[in-house]
XYZ file of C-alpha atoms in Angstrom:
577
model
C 55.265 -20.520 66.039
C 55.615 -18.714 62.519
C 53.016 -16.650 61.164
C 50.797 -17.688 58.487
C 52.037 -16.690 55.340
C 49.553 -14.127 53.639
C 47.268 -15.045 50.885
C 47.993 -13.596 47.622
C 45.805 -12.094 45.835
C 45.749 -14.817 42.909
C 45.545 -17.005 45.362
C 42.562 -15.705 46.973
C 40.866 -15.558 43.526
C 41.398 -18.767 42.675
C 39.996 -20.061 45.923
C 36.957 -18.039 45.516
C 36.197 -19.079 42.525
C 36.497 -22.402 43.726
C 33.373 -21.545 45.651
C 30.091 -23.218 44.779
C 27.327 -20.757 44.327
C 23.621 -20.898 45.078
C 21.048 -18.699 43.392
C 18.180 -18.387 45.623
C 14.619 -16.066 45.923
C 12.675 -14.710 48.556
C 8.711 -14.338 48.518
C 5.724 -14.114 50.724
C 2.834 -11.601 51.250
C 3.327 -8.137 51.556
C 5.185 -6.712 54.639
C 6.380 -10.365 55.742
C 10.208 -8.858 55.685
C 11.696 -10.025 52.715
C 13.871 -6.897 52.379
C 14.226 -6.360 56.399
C 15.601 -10.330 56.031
C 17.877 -10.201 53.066
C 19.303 -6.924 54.680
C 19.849 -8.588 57.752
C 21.822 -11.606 55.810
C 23.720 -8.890 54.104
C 24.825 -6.943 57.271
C 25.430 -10.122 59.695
C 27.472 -11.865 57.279
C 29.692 -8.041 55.831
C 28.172 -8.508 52.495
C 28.079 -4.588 52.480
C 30.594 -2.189 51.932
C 30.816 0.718 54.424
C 29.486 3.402 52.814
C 26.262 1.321 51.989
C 25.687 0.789 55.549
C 26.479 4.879 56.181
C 24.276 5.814 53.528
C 21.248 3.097 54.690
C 21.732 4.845 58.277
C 21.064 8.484 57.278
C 18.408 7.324 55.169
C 16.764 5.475 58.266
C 16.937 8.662 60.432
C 15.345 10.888 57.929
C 12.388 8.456 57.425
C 12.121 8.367 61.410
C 12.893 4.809 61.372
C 14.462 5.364 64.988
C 17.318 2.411 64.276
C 18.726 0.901 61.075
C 16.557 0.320 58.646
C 18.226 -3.811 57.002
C 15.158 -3.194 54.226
C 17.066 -0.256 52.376
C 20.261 -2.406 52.049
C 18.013 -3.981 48.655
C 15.279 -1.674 47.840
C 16.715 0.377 45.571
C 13.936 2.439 43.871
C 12.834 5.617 45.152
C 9.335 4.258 45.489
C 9.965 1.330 46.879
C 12.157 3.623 49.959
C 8.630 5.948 50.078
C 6.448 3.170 49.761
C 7.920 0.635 52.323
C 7.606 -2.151 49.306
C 9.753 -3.779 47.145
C 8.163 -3.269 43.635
C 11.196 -4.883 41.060
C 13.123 -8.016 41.312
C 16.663 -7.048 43.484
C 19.481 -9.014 42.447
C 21.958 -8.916 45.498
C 25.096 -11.199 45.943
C 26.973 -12.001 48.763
C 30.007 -14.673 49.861
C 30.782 -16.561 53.226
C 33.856 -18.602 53.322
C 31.674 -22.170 52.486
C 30.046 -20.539 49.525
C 28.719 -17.453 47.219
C 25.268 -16.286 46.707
C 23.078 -14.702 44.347
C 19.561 -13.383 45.966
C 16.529 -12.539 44.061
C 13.969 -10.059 46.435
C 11.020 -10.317 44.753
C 8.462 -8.173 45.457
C 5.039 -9.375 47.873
C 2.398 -7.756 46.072
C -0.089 -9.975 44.209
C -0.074 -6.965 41.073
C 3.673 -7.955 40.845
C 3.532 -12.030 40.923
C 5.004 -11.704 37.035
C 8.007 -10.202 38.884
C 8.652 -13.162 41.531
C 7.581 -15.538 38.519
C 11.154 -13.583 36.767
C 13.232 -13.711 39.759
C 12.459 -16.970 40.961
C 13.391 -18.707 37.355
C 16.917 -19.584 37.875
C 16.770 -20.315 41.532
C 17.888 -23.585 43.264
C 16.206 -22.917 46.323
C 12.935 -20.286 47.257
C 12.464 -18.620 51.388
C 8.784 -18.098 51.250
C 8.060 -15.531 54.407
C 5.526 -15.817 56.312
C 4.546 -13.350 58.921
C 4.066 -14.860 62.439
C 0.712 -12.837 63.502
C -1.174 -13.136 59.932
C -0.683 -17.220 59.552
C -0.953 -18.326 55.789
C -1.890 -15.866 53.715
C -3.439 -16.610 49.864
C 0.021 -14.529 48.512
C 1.757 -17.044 50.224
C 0.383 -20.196 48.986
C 0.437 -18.271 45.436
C 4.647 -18.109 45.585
C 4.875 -21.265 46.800
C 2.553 -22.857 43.887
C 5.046 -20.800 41.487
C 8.326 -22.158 42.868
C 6.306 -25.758 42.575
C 5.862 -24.927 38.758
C 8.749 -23.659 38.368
C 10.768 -26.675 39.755
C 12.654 -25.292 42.488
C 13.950 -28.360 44.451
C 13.943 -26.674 47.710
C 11.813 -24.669 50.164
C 12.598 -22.733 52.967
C 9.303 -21.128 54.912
C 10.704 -18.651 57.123
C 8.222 -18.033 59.947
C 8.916 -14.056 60.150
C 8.289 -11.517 63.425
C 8.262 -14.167 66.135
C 9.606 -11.634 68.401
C 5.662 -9.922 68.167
C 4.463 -13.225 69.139
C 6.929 -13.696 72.158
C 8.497 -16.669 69.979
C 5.352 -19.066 71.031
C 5.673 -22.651 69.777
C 2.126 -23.147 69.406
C 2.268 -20.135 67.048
C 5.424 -21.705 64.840
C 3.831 -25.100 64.652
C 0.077 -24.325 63.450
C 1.667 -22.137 60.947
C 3.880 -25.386 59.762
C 1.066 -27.340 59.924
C -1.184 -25.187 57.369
C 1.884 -24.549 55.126
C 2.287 -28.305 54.913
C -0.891 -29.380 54.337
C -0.723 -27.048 51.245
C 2.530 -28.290 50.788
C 1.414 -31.795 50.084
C -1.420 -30.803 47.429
C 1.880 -29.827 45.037
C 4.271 -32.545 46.201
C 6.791 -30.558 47.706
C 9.175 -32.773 49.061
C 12.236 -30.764 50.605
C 10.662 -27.767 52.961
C 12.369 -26.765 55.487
C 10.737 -24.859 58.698
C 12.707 -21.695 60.533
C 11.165 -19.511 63.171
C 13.241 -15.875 63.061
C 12.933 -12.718 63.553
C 14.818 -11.174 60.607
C 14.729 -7.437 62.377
C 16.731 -8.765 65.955
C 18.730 -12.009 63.903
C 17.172 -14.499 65.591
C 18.087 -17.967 63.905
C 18.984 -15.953 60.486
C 22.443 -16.343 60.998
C 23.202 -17.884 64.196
C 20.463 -20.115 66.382
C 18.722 -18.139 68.944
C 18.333 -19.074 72.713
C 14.436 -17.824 72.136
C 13.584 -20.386 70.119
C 14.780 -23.887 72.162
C 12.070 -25.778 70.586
C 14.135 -25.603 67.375
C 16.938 -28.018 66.978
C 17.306 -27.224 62.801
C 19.737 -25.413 60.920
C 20.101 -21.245 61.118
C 18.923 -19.662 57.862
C 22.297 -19.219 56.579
C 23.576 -22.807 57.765
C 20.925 -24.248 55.643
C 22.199 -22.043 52.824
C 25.386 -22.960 52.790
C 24.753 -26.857 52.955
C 21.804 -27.016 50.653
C 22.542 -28.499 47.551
C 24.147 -25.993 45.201
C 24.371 -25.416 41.200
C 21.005 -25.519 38.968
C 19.319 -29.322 37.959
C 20.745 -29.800 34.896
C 19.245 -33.051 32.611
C 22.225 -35.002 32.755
C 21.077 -37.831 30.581
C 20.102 -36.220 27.506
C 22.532 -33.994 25.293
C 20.844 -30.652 24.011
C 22.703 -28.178 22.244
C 20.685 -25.171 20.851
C 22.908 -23.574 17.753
C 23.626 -19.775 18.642
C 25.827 -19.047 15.826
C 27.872 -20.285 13.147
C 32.050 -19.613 13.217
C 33.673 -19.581 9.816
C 36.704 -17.196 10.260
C 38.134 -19.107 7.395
C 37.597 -21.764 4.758
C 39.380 -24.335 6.809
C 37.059 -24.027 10.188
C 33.686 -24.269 10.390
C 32.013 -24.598 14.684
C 28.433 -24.590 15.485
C 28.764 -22.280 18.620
C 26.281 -22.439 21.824
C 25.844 -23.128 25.408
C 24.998 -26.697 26.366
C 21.550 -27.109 28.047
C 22.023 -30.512 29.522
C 23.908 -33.783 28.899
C 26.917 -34.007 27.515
C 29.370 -34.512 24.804
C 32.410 -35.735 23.848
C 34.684 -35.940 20.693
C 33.846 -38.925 18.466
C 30.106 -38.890 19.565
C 27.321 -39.491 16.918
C 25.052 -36.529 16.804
C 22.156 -35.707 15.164
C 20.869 -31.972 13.655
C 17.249 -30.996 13.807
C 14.959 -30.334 12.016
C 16.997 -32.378 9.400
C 17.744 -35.537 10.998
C 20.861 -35.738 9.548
C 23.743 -37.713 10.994
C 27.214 -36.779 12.091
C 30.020 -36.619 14.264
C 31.762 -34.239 16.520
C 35.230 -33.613 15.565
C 36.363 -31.133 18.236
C 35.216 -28.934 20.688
C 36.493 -25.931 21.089
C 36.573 -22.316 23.515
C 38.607 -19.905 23.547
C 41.269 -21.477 25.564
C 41.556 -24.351 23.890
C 40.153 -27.696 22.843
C 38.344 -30.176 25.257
C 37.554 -34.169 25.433
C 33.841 -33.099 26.588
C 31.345 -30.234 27.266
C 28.747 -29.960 29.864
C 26.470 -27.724 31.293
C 26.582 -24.513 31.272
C 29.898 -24.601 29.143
C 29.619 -22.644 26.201
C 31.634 -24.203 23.212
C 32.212 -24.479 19.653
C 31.295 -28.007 18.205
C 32.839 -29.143 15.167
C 31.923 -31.986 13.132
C 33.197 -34.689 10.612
C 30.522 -33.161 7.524
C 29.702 -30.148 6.260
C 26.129 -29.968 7.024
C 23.759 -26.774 6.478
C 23.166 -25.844 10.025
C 21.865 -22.344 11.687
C 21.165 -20.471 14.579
C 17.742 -21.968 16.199
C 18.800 -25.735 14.915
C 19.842 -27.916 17.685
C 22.347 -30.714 18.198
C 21.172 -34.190 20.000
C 22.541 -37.447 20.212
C 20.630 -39.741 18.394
C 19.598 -42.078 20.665
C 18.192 -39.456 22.925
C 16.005 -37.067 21.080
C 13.598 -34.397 22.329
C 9.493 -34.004 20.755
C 9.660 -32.472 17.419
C 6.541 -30.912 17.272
C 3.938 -27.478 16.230
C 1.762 -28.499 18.975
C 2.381 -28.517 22.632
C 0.843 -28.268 25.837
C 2.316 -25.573 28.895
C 1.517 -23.678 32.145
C 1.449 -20.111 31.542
C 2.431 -17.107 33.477
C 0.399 -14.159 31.525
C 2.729 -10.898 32.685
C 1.029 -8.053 30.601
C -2.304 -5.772 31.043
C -3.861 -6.789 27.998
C -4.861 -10.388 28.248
C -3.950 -13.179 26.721
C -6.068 -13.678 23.460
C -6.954 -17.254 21.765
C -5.527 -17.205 18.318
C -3.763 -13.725 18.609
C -0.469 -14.354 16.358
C 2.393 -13.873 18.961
C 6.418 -14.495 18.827
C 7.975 -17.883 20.568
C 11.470 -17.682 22.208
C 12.619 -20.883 22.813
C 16.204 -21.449 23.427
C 17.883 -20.161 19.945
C 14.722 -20.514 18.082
C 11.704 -17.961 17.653
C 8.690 -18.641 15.548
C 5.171 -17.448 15.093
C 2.710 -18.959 16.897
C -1.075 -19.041 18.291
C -2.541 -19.925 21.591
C -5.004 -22.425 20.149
C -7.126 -22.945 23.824
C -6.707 -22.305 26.941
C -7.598 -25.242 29.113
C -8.202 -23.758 32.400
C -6.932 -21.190 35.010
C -5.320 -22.310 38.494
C -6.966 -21.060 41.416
C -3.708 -20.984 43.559
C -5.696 -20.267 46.184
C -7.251 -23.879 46.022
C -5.625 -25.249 43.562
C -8.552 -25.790 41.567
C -8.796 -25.888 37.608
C -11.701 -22.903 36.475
C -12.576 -22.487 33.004
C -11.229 -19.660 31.124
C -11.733 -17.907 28.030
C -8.203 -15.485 28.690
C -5.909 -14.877 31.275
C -5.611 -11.829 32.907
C -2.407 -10.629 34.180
C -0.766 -12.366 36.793
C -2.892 -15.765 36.184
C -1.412 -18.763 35.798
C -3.082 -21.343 33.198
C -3.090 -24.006 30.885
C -2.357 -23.475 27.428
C -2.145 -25.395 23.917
C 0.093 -23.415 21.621
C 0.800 -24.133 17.972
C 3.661 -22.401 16.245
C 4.343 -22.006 12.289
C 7.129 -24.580 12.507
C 8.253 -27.315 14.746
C 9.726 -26.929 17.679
C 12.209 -29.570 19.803
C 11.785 -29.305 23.271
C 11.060 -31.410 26.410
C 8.560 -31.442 28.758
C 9.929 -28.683 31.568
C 10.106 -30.993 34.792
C 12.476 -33.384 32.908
C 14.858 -30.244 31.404
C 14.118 -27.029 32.707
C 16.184 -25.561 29.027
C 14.751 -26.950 26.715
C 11.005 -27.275 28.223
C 10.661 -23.281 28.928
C 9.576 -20.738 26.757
C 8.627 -16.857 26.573
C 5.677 -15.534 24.608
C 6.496 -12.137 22.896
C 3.875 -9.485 21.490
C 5.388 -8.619 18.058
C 3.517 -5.607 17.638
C 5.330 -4.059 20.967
C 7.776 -6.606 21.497
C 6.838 -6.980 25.187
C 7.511 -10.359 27.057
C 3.885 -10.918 27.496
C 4.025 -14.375 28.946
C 6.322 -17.305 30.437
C 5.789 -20.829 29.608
C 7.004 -24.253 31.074
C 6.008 -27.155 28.700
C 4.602 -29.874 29.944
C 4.286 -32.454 26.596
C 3.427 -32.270 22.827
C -0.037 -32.550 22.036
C -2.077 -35.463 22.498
C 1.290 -37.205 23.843
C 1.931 -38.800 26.808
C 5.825 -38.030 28.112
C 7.548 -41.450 26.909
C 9.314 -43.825 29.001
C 12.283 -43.937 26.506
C 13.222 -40.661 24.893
C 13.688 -42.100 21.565
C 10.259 -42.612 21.356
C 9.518 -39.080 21.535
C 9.906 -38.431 17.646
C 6.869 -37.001 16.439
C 8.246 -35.031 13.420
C 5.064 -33.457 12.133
C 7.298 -32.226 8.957
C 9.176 -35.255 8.967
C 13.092 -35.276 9.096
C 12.392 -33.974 5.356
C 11.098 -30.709 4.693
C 8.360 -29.750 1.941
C 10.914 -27.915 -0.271
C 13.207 -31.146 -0.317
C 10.141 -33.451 -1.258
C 9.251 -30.961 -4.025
C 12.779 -30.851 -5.285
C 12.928 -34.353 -5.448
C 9.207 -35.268 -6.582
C 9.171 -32.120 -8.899
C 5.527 -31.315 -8.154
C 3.312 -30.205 -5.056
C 1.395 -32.725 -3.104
C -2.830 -32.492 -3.570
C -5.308 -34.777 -2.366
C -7.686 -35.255 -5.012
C -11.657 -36.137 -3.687
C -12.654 -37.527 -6.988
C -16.190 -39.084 -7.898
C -17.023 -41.837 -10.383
C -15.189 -45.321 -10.998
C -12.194 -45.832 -10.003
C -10.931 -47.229 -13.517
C -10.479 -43.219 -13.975
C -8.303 -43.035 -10.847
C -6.257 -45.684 -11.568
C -5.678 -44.342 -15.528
C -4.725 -41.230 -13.892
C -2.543 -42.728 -11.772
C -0.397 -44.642 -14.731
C -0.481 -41.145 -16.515
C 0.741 -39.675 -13.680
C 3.554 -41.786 -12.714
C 4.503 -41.827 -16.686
C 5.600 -38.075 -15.849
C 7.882 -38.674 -12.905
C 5.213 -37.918 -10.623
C 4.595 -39.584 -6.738
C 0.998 -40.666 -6.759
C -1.064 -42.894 -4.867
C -5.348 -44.416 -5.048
C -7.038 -44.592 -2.281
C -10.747 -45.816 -2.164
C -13.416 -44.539 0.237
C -14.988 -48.213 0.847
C -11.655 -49.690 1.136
C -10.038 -46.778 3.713
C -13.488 -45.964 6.168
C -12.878 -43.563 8.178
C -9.697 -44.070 8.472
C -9.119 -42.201 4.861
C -8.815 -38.728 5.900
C -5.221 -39.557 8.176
C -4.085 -41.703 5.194
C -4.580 -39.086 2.592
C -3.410 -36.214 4.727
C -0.357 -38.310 5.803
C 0.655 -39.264 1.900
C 0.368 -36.167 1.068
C 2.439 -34.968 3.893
C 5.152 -37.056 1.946
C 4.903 -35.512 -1.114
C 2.573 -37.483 -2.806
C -0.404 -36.568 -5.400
C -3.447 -38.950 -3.804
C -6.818 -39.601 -5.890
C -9.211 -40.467 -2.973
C -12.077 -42.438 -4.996
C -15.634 -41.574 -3.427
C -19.452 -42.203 -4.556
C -20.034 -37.960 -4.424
C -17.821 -35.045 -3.724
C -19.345 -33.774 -0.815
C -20.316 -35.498 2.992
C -18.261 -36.052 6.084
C -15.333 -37.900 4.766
C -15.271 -35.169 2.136
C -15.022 -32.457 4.845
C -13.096 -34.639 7.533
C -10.269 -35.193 4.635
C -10.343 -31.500 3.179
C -9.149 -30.502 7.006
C -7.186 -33.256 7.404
C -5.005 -32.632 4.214
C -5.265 -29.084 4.578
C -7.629 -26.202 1.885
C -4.722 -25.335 -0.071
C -4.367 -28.687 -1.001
C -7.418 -30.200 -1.529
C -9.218 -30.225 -5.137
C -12.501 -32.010 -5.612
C -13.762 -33.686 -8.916
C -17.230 -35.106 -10.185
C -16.684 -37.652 -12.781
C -19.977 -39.571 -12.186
C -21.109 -39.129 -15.749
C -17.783 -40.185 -17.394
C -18.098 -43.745 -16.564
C -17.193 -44.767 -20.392
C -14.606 -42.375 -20.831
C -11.492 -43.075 -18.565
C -9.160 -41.625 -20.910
C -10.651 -38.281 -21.365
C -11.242 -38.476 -17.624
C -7.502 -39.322 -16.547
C -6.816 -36.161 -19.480
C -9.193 -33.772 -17.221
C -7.950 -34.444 -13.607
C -4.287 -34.147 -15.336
C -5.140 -30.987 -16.613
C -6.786 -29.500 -13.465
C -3.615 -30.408 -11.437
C -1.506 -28.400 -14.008
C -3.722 -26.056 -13.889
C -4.185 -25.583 -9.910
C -0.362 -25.135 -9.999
C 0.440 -28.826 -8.686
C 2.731 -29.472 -11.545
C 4.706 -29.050 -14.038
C 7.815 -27.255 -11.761
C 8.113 -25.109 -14.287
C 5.319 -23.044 -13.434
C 6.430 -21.653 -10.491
C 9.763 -21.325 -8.760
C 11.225 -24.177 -6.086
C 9.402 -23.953 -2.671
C 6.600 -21.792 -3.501
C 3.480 -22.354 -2.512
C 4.510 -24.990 -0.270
């Protein structure tokens, strides 16, 4: 029989990047093993070069560890090594010959939870430790509410150190039993339950003999059969804009990384915040044109018109669009000392996109002990709560359990530029997650923006609270409309209540509106003034000019000039808006 013939090294590349690869985290309380496991995955499997393991084993002797020591094979720091802790998130990646592996070693302590909140982000599948003498612990049930929130698919609760229990079912099973019933309060649905003992290998990565009441998986046969890659949104096409390529006059790409869905040449798309329409000519990379992008392919789109598109806009297809909103409602992870502060001005990084915004309440804090929602008037750090922020323009995003992209979000201080929080989105404001995505158009700005409407209308829109007849309101109005302008009468009696959202939304489009009331002040008054917004809102008491329309009409005409409404020549295009 002939010898194999020897791989080449281009062929060996090619087959291992043929690999899939899983990105997974490791949590639990402190001293459960993370590191001591991870180490031992690392060693057992020769995901470690030589002189690591030589270097770990003279460290071990000089601490007095009396063996090898798996834990210093990923904590790094100094003080982590003189502490016996992990303290920052420890990337680590390893192969086997089904598959490759990124790890994330978070650290146990409850001071750090910002730090498992970082690491655990892009996983596809969280180990929660826990150790086999203490049962459940609250740190415990704290990672496993995070990897709920964050949306990792799959669970793996490693019952740790059942070699200082003897390996005793009874001990293995009441632990599983508390874990679940937790569990089942966040609708976990894919956990997975290993005894081990990650210092002496037991079912990490072959199945021990100790342990013949389980029939499951090893640890690292699980991992290399659990589904792999990260949950894209496969329905719905997102394309945040990065950056726009014009090398020449005769190219123009919108360049970026598709977030979910996908595309193909000839689709309709549509650009937001504009709304306007197009089509995708090609897409291109560096190697050359494709048919169609998917996640996480980053690409070059170009389409059919010349459209005025920049970084932080975002490509959809049309019938498939995401909120459009200021106003949204998330879970936040608060990550810095100071606390989180209700109506503190702070930075919004959303995909491309950052904006001003405010934290306008804070609905509650999570208990992840219990679970339970306690009012809160800030979040300290570490807490998890929930928020409703409001940012300075719209954003377009989804809620984060149906596109983890487009639905997460980091808050940044702008005075220090710290990342002071992390966000998953759960809906826009005072909206319910639609059944059909193309219902969830809620363009507060419309498709239009204020400058557009002014360039077009050639004034400002006002809401005008004006008492006395209406005869005057109406004489204004043909005065008005005489000049080019947009202008619209409402009446109090006619409108109800309902006349503050009518005013406030015609003047949202551009128009002047001459609300017609029996006195300038009360609750409509005030209701509408908020509604429509201070800067816009101008009241008038024409009560005694009954007789005189005319001079009336003259007045409010003047006071609009006056206030800066109109003529466009008094100030420049845009201002003020």
């Amino acid at each position: 029989m002939s010898a194999a013939t020897p791989m080449t090294i281009e062929e060996f590349l090619a087959q291992d990047e043929r690999k899939e690869l899983l990105r997974f985290s490791t949590a639990g309380s402190v001293d459960d093993g993370k590191s001591t496991l991870i180490g031992r995955l690392l060693y057992d499997s020769k995901g470690v070069y030589e002189d690591q393991i030589a270097s770990v084993a003279k460290a071990s002797v000089n601490q007095s560890a009396g063996s090898f020591d798996f834990a210093l094979l990923t904590d790094g720091l100094r003080a982590e090594r003189e502490q016996g802790i992990t303290i920052d998130v420890a990337y680590r990646y390893f192969a086997t010959a089904r598959r490759k592996f990124i790890i994330a070693d978070t650290p146990g302590h409850e001071q750090y939870t910002r730090n498992m909140a970082t690491g655990a982000s892009t996983a596809d599948l969280a180990i929660v430790l826990v150790d086999a003498r203490n049962g459940v612990l609250p740190q415990s049930r704290r990672h496993a509410y995070i990897a709920a929130l964050l949306g990792i698919p799959h669970l793996v609760v490693c019952v740790n150190k059942m070699d200082l229990v003897e390996f005793r079912q009874d001990v293995f099973e009441r632990i599983c039993e508390d874990f679940a019933a937790f569990a089942a309060k966040l609708d976990l649905k894919d956990v997975l339950y290993i005894p081990i003992s990650a210092l002496l290998g037991d079912n990490v990565v072959s199945p021990s003999a100790r342990t013949p009441y389980y029939r499951g998986p090893s640890l690292l046969e699980h991992l290399e059969t659990a589904p792999a890659g990260r949950r894209y949104n496969t329905a719905d096409f997102r394309f945040p804009v990065q950056y726009v390529l014009r090398p020449n006059l005769d190219f123009r790409g919108y360049a970026g990384q598709v977030a979910s869905g996908s595309v193909q040449v000839g689709d309709p798309i549509m650009v937001l915040p504009s709304g306007r329409l197009s089509r995708v000519s090609s897409i291109v990379t560096y190697d050359g044109g494709l048919a169609e992008a998917y996640p996480p392919l980053s690409v070059a789109l170009c389409l059919e018109h010349e459209l005025d598109i920049s970084r932080g806009d975002m490509l959809v297809h049309p019938s498939s669009v995401p909120y459009v909103s200021r106003r949204f409602e998330a879970m936040m992870v608060w990550m810095n000392a100071t606390p989180l502060e209700v109506d503190k001005t702070y930075l919004v990084k959303h995909t491309t996109h950052q904006v001003k915004a405010n934290i306008r309440a804070i609905r509650h804090r999570v208990d992840v002990n219990t679970l339970e929602h306690v009012p809160a008037v800030r979040l300290e750090l570490n807490e998890i709560g929930a928020v409703l922020v409001e940012t300075v323009k719209p954003l377009y995003f989804d809620a984060y359990e149906r596109n983890r992209v487009t639905g997460a979000f980091i808050l940044i201080d702008p005075m220090t530029n710290e990342t002071v929080g992390a966000g998953m989105i759960r809906g826009a404001h005072g909206h319910e997650p639609p059944r059909k995505q193309r219902e969830a158009i809620e363009f507060e700005f419309t498709r239009v923006t204020p400058v557009e409407r002014y360039a077009r209308a050639g004034h400002r829109p006002a809401v005008v609270w004006m008492a006395g007849d209406a005869e005057i309101a109406f004489v204004a109005e043909r005065k008005l409309f005489d000049r080019g302008c947009l202008v619209h009468v409402l009446e109090e009696a006619a409108q109800g209540e309902g006349i503050a959202r009518v005013a406030a939304a015609l003047a949202e489009s551009g128009l002047l509106v001459l609300c017609v009331a029996p006195e300038t002040a009360g609750e409509q008054a005030a209701a509408t003034r908020q509604a429509a917004g201070a800067e816009r809102f101008l009241t008038k008491d024409y009560r005694e000019h009954a007789g005189e329309p005319e001079q009336a009409a003259d007045d409010l005409v003047r006071t609009l000039e006056e206030a800066g409404f109109l003529p466009v020549t008094s100030f420049g295009a845009g201002e003020g808006i």
